[in-house]
């Protein structure tokens, strides 16, 4: 499973890129807003750090506007720029239009199998079911991930499933079990994925025992 960071914070993104495990980055206007930086500056800097797909949200509500935004962003780096398109009728038209222009798309705010099927049929590069937001309203977010991955595999779509709106490390583990192509993970959860008390205890024990070995 590929690992994307779900963040617009350049320090976090740089840090995780330095671990050598980063395949991409997803952003949205709420994440950029938290940084207090201008949208374009933020995206440009992320593109300079991340060696992989960088999702940038389209803001227009009509397909022509979304396609125009996509063409503009793609000028920065078409191999990385991925336009995040909301699951609407206009969004589907935009996905088709951008796909025909060989611009990558990530259909976002997906909460059902039907929405995922439509995104895949429109030619989306990625589809992003939001696990945590479903859990928040007492629906089983991970069950939807399992169903969508199975559907994509059964029908042989090229679309990759991004497990999004991840809230804790178990969401990542379940995404792996579901055979998800990608998980986009907030920084604090990436850090938690590294940690294990037995690892820390083992390091301490080995260090302490090393100190007791007679010096030559
Ligand atoms: O990638 C989607 C993500 O940014 C949404 O997460 O925690 O706002 O539901 P959250």
XYZ file of C-alpha atoms and ligand atoms in Angstrom:
226
model
C 0.000 0.000 0.000
C 1.310 3.429 -0.941
C 1.576 6.079 1.774
C 0.464 9.657 1.184
C 0.538 12.357 3.848
C -2.746 14.207 4.391
C -1.354 17.649 5.194
C -0.516 21.089 3.832
C 2.067 21.773 6.563
C 5.412 21.939 4.797
C 7.423 21.072 7.938
C 5.413 17.888 8.434
C 5.676 17.000 4.749
C 9.454 17.617 4.674
C 9.907 15.520 7.807
C 7.973 12.528 6.445
C 9.646 12.842 3.017
C 12.988 12.540 4.865
C 11.890 9.114 6.210
C 12.024 7.758 2.650
C 8.506 6.288 2.741
C 6.412 9.024 1.138
C 4.563 8.346 -2.126
C 2.393 11.454 -2.311
C 0.422 14.154 -0.528
C -3.236 15.133 -0.333
C -4.370 18.613 0.614
C -7.704 20.370 0.909
C -8.716 23.997 1.569
C -9.218 23.316 5.307
C -5.646 21.957 5.610
C -4.183 24.902 3.645
C -6.246 27.343 5.757
C -4.607 25.943 8.942
C -1.155 26.900 7.594
C -2.130 30.583 7.232
C -0.259 30.678 3.901
C -1.488 31.667 0.430
C -2.917 28.637 -1.408
C -0.600 28.761 -4.432
C 2.616 29.273 -2.403
C 1.686 26.321 -0.251
C 1.025 23.976 -3.196
C 4.151 25.082 -5.054
C 6.347 24.316 -2.052
C 4.681 20.925 -1.514
C 5.332 20.060 -5.179
C 9.018 20.881 -4.670
C 9.280 18.489 -1.699
C 7.045 15.524 -2.618
C 8.265 13.028 -5.189
C 4.823 11.771 -6.220
C 1.159 12.685 -6.595
C 0.068 15.962 -4.967
C -3.705 16.427 -4.725
C -4.973 19.998 -5.125
C -8.659 20.759 -4.571
C -10.662 22.320 -7.405
C -12.759 25.210 -6.088
C -15.112 25.899 -9.034
C -18.548 24.276 -8.923
C -18.941 23.897 -12.713
C -17.021 21.431 -14.883
C -15.564 24.096 -17.197
C -14.175 25.940 -14.169
C -12.734 22.757 -12.631
C -11.078 21.819 -15.929
C -9.592 25.310 -16.228
C -8.201 25.073 -12.681
C -6.798 21.640 -13.502
C -5.056 22.895 -16.634
C -3.547 25.804 -14.659
C -2.275 23.614 -11.812
C -0.919 21.017 -14.252
C 1.405 23.665 -15.710
C 3.358 23.511 -12.424
C 4.136 19.784 -12.808
C 1.760 17.549 -14.741
C 3.509 14.387 -13.535
C 2.606 15.189 -9.900
C -0.436 17.475 -9.918
C -3.646 15.579 -9.193
C -6.874 17.555 -9.199
C -9.251 16.803 -6.343
C -12.763 16.831 -7.706
C -15.889 16.597 -5.529
C -18.447 13.882 -6.306
C -21.095 15.883 -8.183
C -22.521 15.764 -11.714
C -20.228 18.655 -12.688
C -17.372 16.875 -10.969
C -17.902 13.741 -13.059
C -17.860 15.806 -16.262
C -14.647 17.468 -15.087
C -13.036 14.090 -14.334
C -13.801 12.914 -17.866
C -12.491 16.201 -19.340
C -9.285 16.167 -17.301
C -8.692 12.446 -17.979
C -8.945 13.124 -21.723
C -6.277 15.824 -21.235
C -4.097 13.328 -19.302
C -4.410 15.229 -16.035
C -4.699 13.051 -12.938
C -7.828 13.297 -10.775
C -8.778 12.313 -7.240
C -12.533 12.125 -6.691
C -13.098 13.290 -3.148
C -15.904 13.314 -0.573
C -16.947 9.789 -1.581
C -19.288 8.073 0.861
C -20.903 5.217 -1.123
C -20.222 2.357 -3.550
C -22.375 4.072 -6.189
C -20.294 7.249 -6.016
C -17.092 5.195 -6.296
C -18.436 3.278 -9.319
C -19.318 6.541 -11.096
C -15.898 8.028 -10.343
C -14.152 4.941 -11.741
C -16.383 4.929 -14.861
C -15.521 8.611 -15.447
C -11.843 7.621 -15.516
C -10.675 8.918 -12.123
C -7.042 8.190 -11.268
C -7.966 7.957 -7.568
C -11.164 7.712 -5.571
C -11.171 8.823 -1.927
C -13.747 7.334 0.457
C -13.718 9.301 3.744
C -13.547 6.663 6.462
C -13.471 8.826 9.599
C -16.375 11.052 8.571
C -18.549 7.951 8.061
C -17.512 6.555 11.455
C -18.450 9.962 12.931
C -22.080 9.410 11.916
C -22.139 5.745 13.041
C -21.623 4.243 9.580
C -18.859 1.680 9.067
C -16.201 3.554 7.079
C -13.866 0.586 6.771
C -16.658 -1.667 5.444
C -17.059 0.818 2.591
C -13.301 0.662 1.861
C -13.465 -3.164 1.685
C -16.476 -2.998 -0.682
C -14.955 -0.369 -2.986
C -11.581 -2.143 -3.247
C -13.397 -5.396 -4.105
C -15.485 -3.618 -6.756
C -12.411 -1.976 -8.353
C -10.625 -5.357 -8.439
C -13.665 -7.334 -9.676
C -14.255 -5.030 -12.639
C -10.591 -4.358 -13.385
C -10.753 -0.555 -13.133
C -7.412 1.291 -13.216
C -8.680 3.688 -10.515
C -6.765 3.445 -7.227
C -8.588 3.607 -3.893
C -7.257 6.107 -1.338
C -8.327 5.434 2.224
C -8.944 9.020 3.411
C -10.119 10.792 6.553
C -7.987 8.392 8.596
C -8.245 9.099 12.325
C -6.097 6.427 14.039
C -3.539 3.655 13.300
C -6.217 0.922 13.188
C -7.733 2.625 10.142
C -4.346 2.122 8.432
C -4.154 -1.544 9.436
C -7.690 -2.171 8.154
C -6.841 -0.364 4.894
C -3.925 -2.786 4.410
C -6.234 -5.744 5.120
C -8.716 -4.399 2.547
C -5.958 -4.269 -0.091
C -6.319 -0.513 -0.482
C -3.936 0.974 -3.046
C -3.137 4.082 -0.982
C -3.758 5.472 2.503
C -3.492 9.215 3.044
C -2.449 9.662 6.631
C -2.140 12.727 8.920
C 1.317 13.389 10.402
C 0.446 12.489 14.001
C -0.837 9.081 12.915
C 2.270 8.407 10.806
C 4.313 9.040 13.965
C 2.083 6.691 15.984
C 2.585 3.971 13.329
C 6.322 3.923 14.124
C 5.879 3.586 17.861
C 5.649 0.341 19.809
C 6.361 0.029 23.552
C 8.200 -3.287 22.997
C 10.479 -1.590 20.454
C 11.303 1.180 22.949
C 11.824 -1.350 25.773
C 14.022 -3.503 23.510
C 16.206 -0.556 22.482
C 16.664 0.445 26.138
C 17.552 -3.112 27.223
C 20.094 -3.563 24.405
C 21.650 -0.158 25.204
C 21.804 -0.889 28.957
C 23.348 -4.331 28.384
C 25.868 -2.861 25.950
C 27.071 -0.558 28.745
C 27.706 -3.605 30.992
C 29.984 -5.356 28.462
C 33.609 -5.209 29.694
C 35.640 -2.641 27.777
C 38.749 -4.030 26.033
O -8.087 13.416 2.873
C -9.318 13.749 3.452
C -9.135 14.358 4.781
O -8.368 15.525 4.717
C -10.392 14.598 5.538
O -10.075 14.280 6.830
O -10.259 14.293 9.254
O -11.188 16.213 7.912
O -12.304 13.998 7.868
P -11.020 14.733 8.046
